[in-house]
Amino acid sequence: MSNSTSFEVYNIHDSSSEEEEVCYRDILFLIEGLPVYNSHGEVIPIEHTYKNGKTILIFIRHFLCFAATDYVTDLAKIPDSYLEEAGVKIVVIGCGPFKFIQEFRKYTGFRHEIYTDPEREIYKALNFVESLYYGKGNIHCKSGVVMGVLRQLWRGYTSTKWESHGDMRQNGGELIFNSVGSLIYSHRDLDVTDQTEINTLLSLAGAKTFDFEDNCDKHNQINDILVL
């Protein structure tokens, strides 16, 4: 964690120097106007997703990714009252074709806003990592790497016969914006399961935390395994 009078960002994996923070702030200016698409293919400038109130902005991997699916499924478990009391919204952004948003929403049960950046312009501008390494796992990833990949492959085959749901190498990240649209937290996912724990995001956004433990299967897997 680091503090700056002009710009305050809580970084886990990124450099915590003031220079890095200012650089990241400048990148946010660069992405303004870049498009995301809703489930109907309508274009929305990215800044419209976070400038109208406190926002947790989640960039995920491709729409078939088992780790992303498990993570968003847990996001969907957060009671609406927790978010309403804190005046915070959660927005998910993927990197696949917009036509798969509704299928992903139905599969995860996520009730809130979902958009996509199929050209990955924003992912690239934010310097999000490309990697196929599984990593150490996290509390939200209920699937082991083997079963997760098998489930992912089966979903791909039964839904679209292998049509791309997004770049399989692209990882995402998590950002939190305050009520005036200033960035207060940033995290780049270094591997497939490197997402910020959801309760950390909720706490930083001033919302109540949620007990995910009852839904957490053991996920101790071999570290750094290549996955699809």
PDB file of C-alpha atoms in Angstrom:
ATOM      1  CA  MET A   1       0.000   0.000   0.000  1.00  0.00           C
ATOM      2  CA  SER A   2       1.236   3.455  -0.753  1.00  0.00           C
ATOM      3  CA  ASN A   3      -0.021   6.989  -0.355  1.00  0.00           C
ATOM      4  CA  SER A   4       0.282  10.025  -2.560  1.00  0.00           C
ATOM      5  CA  THR A   5      -1.297  13.418  -2.025  1.00  0.00           C
ATOM      6  CA  SER A   6      -2.392  13.610  -5.656  1.00  0.00           C
ATOM      7  CA  PHE A   7      -3.286   9.987  -6.286  1.00  0.00           C
ATOM      8  CA  GLU A   8      -3.784   7.101  -3.900  1.00  0.00           C
ATOM      9  CA  VAL A   9      -3.786   3.527  -5.099  1.00  0.00           C
ATOM     10  CA  TYR A  10      -3.492   0.324  -3.097  1.00  0.00           C
ATOM     11  CA  ASN A  11      -1.333  -2.060  -5.117  1.00  0.00           C
ATOM     12  CA  ILE A  12      -0.672  -5.702  -4.319  1.00  0.00           C
ATOM     13  CA  HIS A  13       1.556  -6.830  -7.153  1.00  0.00           C
ATOM     14  CA  ASP A  14       2.360  -3.588  -8.946  1.00  0.00           C
ATOM     15  CA  SER A  15       5.171  -1.263  -7.976  1.00  0.00           C
ATOM     16  CA  SER A  16       4.080   0.973  -5.121  1.00  0.00           C
ATOM     17  CA  SER A  17       6.227   3.915  -6.129  1.00  0.00           C
ATOM     18  CA  GLU A  18       4.590   7.269  -6.697  1.00  0.00           C
ATOM     19  CA  GLU A  19       5.933   7.251 -10.259  1.00  0.00           C
ATOM     20  CA  GLU A  20       4.144   3.983 -11.020  1.00  0.00           C
ATOM     21  CA  GLU A  21       0.912   5.309  -9.500  1.00  0.00           C
ATOM     22  CA  VAL A  22       0.980   8.492 -11.566  1.00  0.00           C
ATOM     23  CA  CYS A  23       1.747   6.420 -14.668  1.00  0.00           C
ATOM     24  CA  TYR A  24      -1.293   4.243 -13.953  1.00  0.00           C
ATOM     25  CA  ARG A  25      -3.460   7.320 -13.465  1.00  0.00           C
ATOM     26  CA  ASP A  26      -2.289   8.641 -16.824  1.00  0.00           C
ATOM     27  CA  ILE A  27      -3.175   5.334 -18.474  1.00  0.00           C
ATOM     28  CA  LEU A  28      -6.731   5.722 -17.195  1.00  0.00           C
ATOM     29  CA  PHE A  29      -6.924   8.995 -19.069  1.00  0.00           C
ATOM     30  CA  LEU A  30      -5.720   7.179 -22.173  1.00  0.00           C
ATOM     31  CA  ILE A  31      -8.455   4.553 -22.005  1.00  0.00           C
ATOM     32  CA  GLU A  32     -11.273   7.086 -21.728  1.00  0.00           C
ATOM     33  CA  GLY A  33     -13.433   6.758 -24.794  1.00  0.00           C
ATOM     34  CA  LEU A  34     -12.356   3.201 -25.546  1.00  0.00           C
ATOM     35  CA  PRO A  35     -15.397   1.018 -26.163  1.00  0.00           C
ATOM     36  CA  VAL A  36     -16.942  -1.844 -24.276  1.00  0.00           C
ATOM     37  CA  TYR A  37     -20.000  -3.675 -25.574  1.00  0.00           C
ATOM     38  CA  ASN A  38     -23.120  -4.812 -23.765  1.00  0.00           C
ATOM     39  CA  SER A  39     -25.001  -8.028 -24.503  1.00  0.00           C
ATOM     40  CA  HIS A  40     -26.830  -6.361 -27.402  1.00  0.00           C
ATOM     41  CA  GLY A  41     -23.635  -5.168 -29.055  1.00  0.00           C
ATOM     42  CA  GLU A  42     -24.233  -1.551 -28.080  1.00  0.00           C
ATOM     43  CA  VAL A  43     -21.090   0.514 -27.545  1.00  0.00           C
ATOM     44  CA  ILE A  44     -20.463   2.214 -24.199  1.00  0.00           C
ATOM     45  CA  PRO A  45     -17.328   4.262 -23.403  1.00  0.00           C
ATOM     46  CA  ILE A  46     -15.405   2.509 -20.640  1.00  0.00           C
ATOM     47  CA  GLU A  47     -15.534   5.519 -18.306  1.00  0.00           C
ATOM     48  CA  HIS A  48     -19.334   5.281 -18.219  1.00  0.00           C
ATOM     49  CA  THR A  49     -18.948   2.057 -16.251  1.00  0.00           C
ATOM     50  CA  TYR A  50     -17.195   3.688 -13.291  1.00  0.00           C
ATOM     51  CA  LYS A  51     -17.832   7.432 -13.225  1.00  0.00           C
ATOM     52  CA  ASN A  52     -21.360   7.362 -11.848  1.00  0.00           C
ATOM     53  CA  GLY A  53     -20.664   6.141  -8.335  1.00  0.00           C
ATOM     54  CA  LYS A  54     -18.388   3.868  -6.356  1.00  0.00           C
ATOM     55  CA  THR A  55     -17.478   0.916  -8.583  1.00  0.00           C
ATOM     56  CA  ILE A  56     -15.627  -2.384  -8.330  1.00  0.00           C
ATOM     57  CA  LEU A  57     -14.516  -3.057 -11.902  1.00  0.00           C
ATOM     58  CA  ILE A  58     -13.564  -6.667 -12.603  1.00  0.00           C
ATOM     59  CA  PHE A  59     -11.713  -7.631 -15.792  1.00  0.00           C
ATOM     60  CA  ILE A  60     -11.915 -11.396 -16.296  1.00  0.00           C
ATOM     61  CA  ARG A  61     -10.377 -13.986 -18.574  1.00  0.00           C
ATOM     62  CA  HIS A  62     -12.331 -15.500 -21.487  1.00  0.00           C
ATOM     63  CA  PHE A  63     -15.980 -16.395 -20.906  1.00  0.00           C
ATOM     64  CA  LEU A  64     -15.298 -20.149 -20.764  1.00  0.00           C
ATOM     65  CA  CYS A  65     -12.468 -19.918 -18.232  1.00  0.00           C
ATOM     66  CA  PHE A  66     -13.306 -22.046 -15.196  1.00  0.00           C
ATOM     67  CA  ALA A  67     -11.444 -19.720 -12.812  1.00  0.00           C
ATOM     68  CA  ALA A  68     -13.258 -16.651 -14.118  1.00  0.00           C
ATOM     69  CA  THR A  69     -16.570 -18.521 -13.998  1.00  0.00           C
ATOM     70  CA  ASP A  70     -16.046 -19.577 -10.372  1.00  0.00           C
ATOM     71  CA  TYR A  71     -14.970 -16.059  -9.408  1.00  0.00           C
ATOM     72  CA  VAL A  72     -18.011 -14.382 -10.960  1.00  0.00           C
ATOM     73  CA  THR A  73     -20.273 -17.077  -9.505  1.00  0.00           C
ATOM     74  CA  ASP A  74     -19.037 -16.020  -6.069  1.00  0.00           C
ATOM     75  CA  LEU A  75     -19.561 -12.353  -6.949  1.00  0.00           C
ATOM     76  CA  ALA A  76     -23.173 -13.260  -7.694  1.00  0.00           C
ATOM     77  CA  LYS A  77     -23.613 -14.574  -4.133  1.00  0.00           C
ATOM     78  CA  ILE A  78     -23.099 -11.136  -2.573  1.00  0.00           C
ATOM     79  CA  PRO A  79     -26.484  -9.893  -1.318  1.00  0.00           C
ATOM     80  CA  ASP A  80     -27.725  -6.819  -3.139  1.00  0.00           C
ATOM     81  CA  SER A  81     -28.299  -5.173   0.245  1.00  0.00           C
ATOM     82  CA  TYR A  82     -24.536  -5.225   0.971  1.00  0.00           C
ATOM     83  CA  LEU A  83     -23.857  -3.239  -2.178  1.00  0.00           C
ATOM     84  CA  GLU A  84     -26.809  -0.895  -1.774  1.00  0.00           C
ATOM     85  CA  GLU A  85     -25.859  -0.008   1.817  1.00  0.00           C
ATOM     86  CA  ALA A  86     -22.337   0.880   0.704  1.00  0.00           C
ATOM     87  CA  GLY A  87     -23.460   2.657  -2.454  1.00  0.00           C
ATOM     88  CA  VAL A  88     -21.208   0.459  -4.583  1.00  0.00           C
ATOM     89  CA  LYS A  89     -21.777  -1.436  -7.808  1.00  0.00           C
ATOM     90  CA  ILE A  90     -19.868  -4.337  -9.336  1.00  0.00           C
ATOM     91  CA  VAL A  91     -19.165  -4.346 -13.070  1.00  0.00           C
ATOM     92  CA  VAL A  92     -17.639  -7.302 -14.931  1.00  0.00           C
ATOM     93  CA  ILE A  93     -15.785  -6.901 -18.224  1.00  0.00           C
ATOM     94  CA  GLY A  94     -14.768  -9.873 -20.378  1.00  0.00           C
ATOM     95  CA  CYS A  95     -12.676 -10.162 -23.530  1.00  0.00           C
ATOM     96  CA  GLY A  96     -14.851 -12.325 -25.785  1.00  0.00           C
ATOM     97  CA  PRO A  97     -17.637 -11.657 -28.302  1.00  0.00           C
ATOM     98  CA  PHE A  98     -20.637  -9.838 -26.824  1.00  0.00           C
ATOM     99  CA  LYS A  99     -22.998 -12.605 -27.920  1.00  0.00           C
ATOM    100  CA  PHE A 100     -21.665 -14.801 -25.097  1.00  0.00           C
ATOM    101  CA  ILE A 101     -22.474 -12.335 -22.318  1.00  0.00           C
ATOM    102  CA  GLN A 102     -26.005 -13.615 -21.718  1.00  0.00           C
ATOM    103  CA  GLU A 103     -24.853 -17.234 -21.619  1.00  0.00           C
ATOM    104  CA  PHE A 104     -22.137 -16.308 -19.119  1.00  0.00           C
ATOM    105  CA  ARG A 105     -24.644 -14.346 -17.034  1.00  0.00           C
ATOM    106  CA  LYS A 106     -27.026 -17.301 -16.936  1.00  0.00           C
ATOM    107  CA  TYR A 107     -24.267 -19.761 -16.057  1.00  0.00           C
ATOM    108  CA  THR A 108     -22.856 -17.664 -13.202  1.00  0.00           C
ATOM    109  CA  GLY A 109     -26.080 -16.111 -11.949  1.00  0.00           C
ATOM    110  CA  PHE A 110     -24.451 -12.660 -11.979  1.00  0.00           C
ATOM    111  CA  ARG A 111     -27.221 -10.026 -11.894  1.00  0.00           C
ATOM    112  CA  HIS A 112     -25.214  -6.862 -12.427  1.00  0.00           C
ATOM    113  CA  GLU A 113     -23.576  -5.146 -15.391  1.00  0.00           C
ATOM    114  CA  ILE A 114     -21.441  -7.216 -17.778  1.00  0.00           C
ATOM    115  CA  TYR A 115     -19.597  -5.794 -20.772  1.00  0.00           C
ATOM    116  CA  THR A 116     -16.842  -6.993 -23.028  1.00  0.00           C
ATOM    117  CA  ASP A 117     -13.714  -5.659 -24.728  1.00  0.00           C
ATOM    118  CA  PRO A 118     -13.312  -8.172 -27.574  1.00  0.00           C
ATOM    119  CA  GLU A 119     -10.360  -6.381 -29.162  1.00  0.00           C
ATOM    120  CA  ARG A 120      -8.673  -6.187 -25.738  1.00  0.00           C
ATOM    121  CA  GLU A 121      -7.819  -2.533 -26.269  1.00  0.00           C
ATOM    122  CA  ILE A 122      -8.374  -1.728 -22.600  1.00  0.00           C
ATOM    123  CA  TYR A 123      -6.625  -4.889 -21.399  1.00  0.00           C
ATOM    124  CA  LYS A 124      -3.580  -3.907 -23.425  1.00  0.00           C
ATOM    125  CA  ALA A 125      -3.676  -0.263 -22.339  1.00  0.00           C
ATOM    126  CA  LEU A 126      -3.769  -1.366 -18.700  1.00  0.00           C
ATOM    127  CA  ASN A 127      -0.892  -3.752 -19.359  1.00  0.00           C
ATOM    128  CA  PHE A 128      -2.785  -6.804 -18.139  1.00  0.00           C
ATOM    129  CA  VAL A 129      -0.755 -10.000 -18.185  1.00  0.00           C
ATOM    130  CA  GLU A 130      -1.001 -12.770 -20.772  1.00  0.00           C
ATOM    131  CA  SER A 131      -0.317 -16.152 -19.198  1.00  0.00           C
ATOM    132  CA  LEU A 132      -1.568 -19.750 -19.123  1.00  0.00           C
ATOM    133  CA  TYR A 133      -0.126 -20.572 -15.705  1.00  0.00           C
ATOM    134  CA  TYR A 134      -2.630 -21.748 -13.128  1.00  0.00           C
ATOM    135  CA  GLY A 135      -0.858 -20.301 -10.086  1.00  0.00           C
ATOM    136  CA  LYS A 136      -1.574 -21.164  -6.450  1.00  0.00           C
ATOM    137  CA  GLY A 137      -5.351 -21.100  -6.631  1.00  0.00           C
ATOM    138  CA  ASN A 138      -7.660 -19.002  -4.480  1.00  0.00           C
ATOM    139  CA  ILE A 139     -10.687 -19.322  -2.233  1.00  0.00           C
ATOM    140  CA  HIS A 140     -13.065 -18.609  -5.102  1.00  0.00           C
ATOM    141  CA  CYS A 141     -11.757 -21.199  -7.551  1.00  0.00           C
ATOM    142  CA  LYS A 142     -13.776 -24.282  -6.643  1.00  0.00           C
ATOM    143  CA  SER A 143     -12.546 -26.382  -9.571  1.00  0.00           C
ATOM    144  CA  GLY A 144      -9.265 -28.234  -9.553  1.00  0.00           C
ATOM    145  CA  VAL A 145      -7.177 -27.621 -12.610  1.00  0.00           C
ATOM    146  CA  VAL A 146      -8.018 -30.963 -14.256  1.00  0.00           C
ATOM    147  CA  MET A 147     -11.749 -30.874 -13.631  1.00  0.00           C
ATOM    148  CA  GLY A 148     -11.808 -27.171 -14.369  1.00  0.00           C
ATOM    149  CA  VAL A 149     -10.271 -27.602 -17.798  1.00  0.00           C
ATOM    150  CA  LEU A 150     -12.564 -30.545 -18.575  1.00  0.00           C
ATOM    151  CA  ARG A 151     -15.615 -28.507 -17.563  1.00  0.00           C
ATOM    152  CA  GLN A 152     -14.351 -25.609 -19.650  1.00  0.00           C
ATOM    153  CA  LEU A 153     -13.857 -27.823 -22.703  1.00  0.00           C
ATOM    154  CA  TRP A 154     -17.287 -29.401 -22.321  1.00  0.00           C
ATOM    155  CA  ARG A 155     -18.976 -26.008 -22.094  1.00  0.00           C
ATOM    156  CA  GLY A 156     -17.135 -24.864 -25.198  1.00  0.00           C
ATOM    157  CA  TYR A 157     -18.117 -27.933 -27.180  1.00  0.00           C
ATOM    158  CA  THR A 158     -21.778 -28.030 -26.150  1.00  0.00           C
ATOM    159  CA  SER A 159     -22.402 -24.296 -26.509  1.00  0.00           C
ATOM    160  CA  THR A 160     -20.630 -23.238 -29.697  1.00  0.00           C
ATOM    161  CA  LYS A 161     -18.527 -26.126 -31.004  1.00  0.00           C
ATOM    162  CA  TRP A 162     -15.242 -24.405 -30.064  1.00  0.00           C
ATOM    163  CA  GLU A 163     -16.023 -20.894 -31.223  1.00  0.00           C
ATOM    164  CA  SER A 164     -13.699 -18.499 -29.385  1.00  0.00           C
ATOM    165  CA  HIS A 165     -15.037 -16.985 -26.164  1.00  0.00           C
ATOM    166  CA  GLY A 166     -11.998 -14.719 -25.849  1.00  0.00           C
ATOM    167  CA  ASP A 167      -8.204 -14.946 -25.896  1.00  0.00           C
ATOM    168  CA  MET A 168      -7.231 -17.903 -23.695  1.00  0.00           C
ATOM    169  CA  ARG A 169      -3.948 -16.319 -22.631  1.00  0.00           C
ATOM    170  CA  GLN A 170      -5.417 -13.042 -21.440  1.00  0.00           C
ATOM    171  CA  ASN A 171      -5.600 -12.475 -17.695  1.00  0.00           C
ATOM    172  CA  GLY A 172      -7.557  -9.675 -16.101  1.00  0.00           C
ATOM    173  CA  GLY A 173      -7.434  -7.453 -13.061  1.00  0.00           C
ATOM    174  CA  GLU A 174      -9.475  -5.619 -10.469  1.00  0.00           C
ATOM    175  CA  LEU A 175      -9.947  -1.870 -10.046  1.00  0.00           C
ATOM    176  CA  ILE A 176     -11.924   0.139  -7.510  1.00  0.00           C
ATOM    177  CA  PHE A 177     -13.105   3.675  -8.169  1.00  0.00           C
ATOM    178  CA  ASN A 178     -14.505   5.991  -5.526  1.00  0.00           C
ATOM    179  CA  SER A 179     -17.713   7.978  -5.823  1.00  0.00           C
ATOM    180  CA  VAL A 180     -16.074  10.680  -7.950  1.00  0.00           C
ATOM    181  CA  GLY A 181     -14.436   8.250 -10.353  1.00  0.00           C
ATOM    182  CA  SER A 182     -10.900   8.311  -8.910  1.00  0.00           C
ATOM    183  CA  LEU A 183      -8.943   5.062  -8.850  1.00  0.00           C
ATOM    184  CA  ILE A 184      -8.279   3.849  -5.297  1.00  0.00           C
ATOM    185  CA  TYR A 185      -7.202   0.243  -5.917  1.00  0.00           C
ATOM    186  CA  SER A 186      -5.554  -1.652  -8.755  1.00  0.00           C
ATOM    187  CA  HIS A 187      -4.431  -5.234  -9.203  1.00  0.00           C
ATOM    188  CA  ARG A 188      -3.147  -7.063 -12.272  1.00  0.00           C
ATOM    189  CA  ASP A 189      -3.746 -10.833 -12.196  1.00  0.00           C
ATOM    190  CA  LEU A 190      -0.348 -12.455 -12.765  1.00  0.00           C
ATOM    191  CA  ASP A 191      -1.803 -15.892 -13.507  1.00  0.00           C
ATOM    192  CA  VAL A 192      -5.100 -17.706 -14.003  1.00  0.00           C
ATOM    193  CA  THR A 193      -6.089 -17.734 -10.300  1.00  0.00           C
ATOM    194  CA  ASP A 194      -4.412 -14.542  -9.071  1.00  0.00           C
ATOM    195  CA  GLN A 195      -7.627 -12.552  -8.620  1.00  0.00           C
ATOM    196  CA  THR A 196      -8.011 -10.343  -5.549  1.00  0.00           C
ATOM    197  CA  GLU A 197     -10.130 -12.015  -2.885  1.00  0.00           C
ATOM    198  CA  ILE A 198     -13.630 -10.620  -3.155  1.00  0.00           C
ATOM    199  CA  ASN A 199     -13.834  -9.684   0.520  1.00  0.00           C
ATOM    200  CA  THR A 200     -10.735  -7.531   0.089  1.00  0.00           C
ATOM    201  CA  LEU A 201     -12.507  -5.662  -2.698  1.00  0.00           C
ATOM    202  CA  LEU A 202     -15.660  -5.285  -0.621  1.00  0.00           C
ATOM    203  CA  SER A 203     -13.723  -3.978   2.383  1.00  0.00           C
ATOM    204  CA  LEU A 204     -11.814  -1.415   0.339  1.00  0.00           C
ATOM    205  CA  ALA A 205     -15.077  -0.273  -1.212  1.00  0.00           C
ATOM    206  CA  GLY A 206     -16.668   0.150   2.208  1.00  0.00           C
ATOM    207  CA  ALA A 207     -19.094  -2.761   1.894  1.00  0.00           C
ATOM    208  CA  LYS A 208     -19.815  -5.655   4.243  1.00  0.00           C
ATOM    209  CA  THR A 209     -17.830  -8.821   3.644  1.00  0.00           C
ATOM    210  CA  PHE A 210     -19.487 -12.135   2.819  1.00  0.00           C
ATOM    211  CA  ASP A 211     -18.819 -15.644   4.120  1.00  0.00           C
ATOM    212  CA  PHE A 212     -17.691 -17.684   1.104  1.00  0.00           C
ATOM    213  CA  GLU A 213     -16.199 -20.468   3.231  1.00  0.00           C
ATOM    214  CA  ASP A 214     -19.266 -22.705   3.091  1.00  0.00           C
ATOM    215  CA  ASN A 215     -18.894 -22.836  -0.678  1.00  0.00           C
ATOM    216  CA  CYS A 216     -15.138 -23.261  -0.758  1.00  0.00           C
ATOM    217  CA  ASP A 217     -13.757 -26.636  -1.807  1.00  0.00           C
ATOM    218  CA  LYS A 218     -10.110 -27.365  -1.275  1.00  0.00           C
ATOM    219  CA  HIS A 219      -8.117 -26.050  -4.184  1.00  0.00           C
ATOM    220  CA  ASN A 220      -4.562 -27.059  -3.360  1.00  0.00           C
ATOM    221  CA  GLN A 221      -3.239 -27.868  -6.820  1.00  0.00           C
ATOM    222  CA  ILE A 222       0.164 -28.163  -8.426  1.00  0.00           C
ATOM    223  CA  ASN A 223       1.475 -24.636  -8.865  1.00  0.00           C
ATOM    224  CA  ASP A 224       2.219 -23.230 -12.312  1.00  0.00           C
ATOM    225  CA  ILE A 225       0.389 -25.804 -14.455  1.00  0.00           C
ATOM    226  CA  LEU A 226      -0.457 -24.760 -17.988  1.00  0.00           C
ATOM    227  CA  VAL A 227      -4.202 -24.533 -18.596  1.00  0.00           C
ATOM    228  CA  LEU A 228      -6.357 -23.677 -21.552  1.00  0.00           C
TER     229      LEU A 228
END
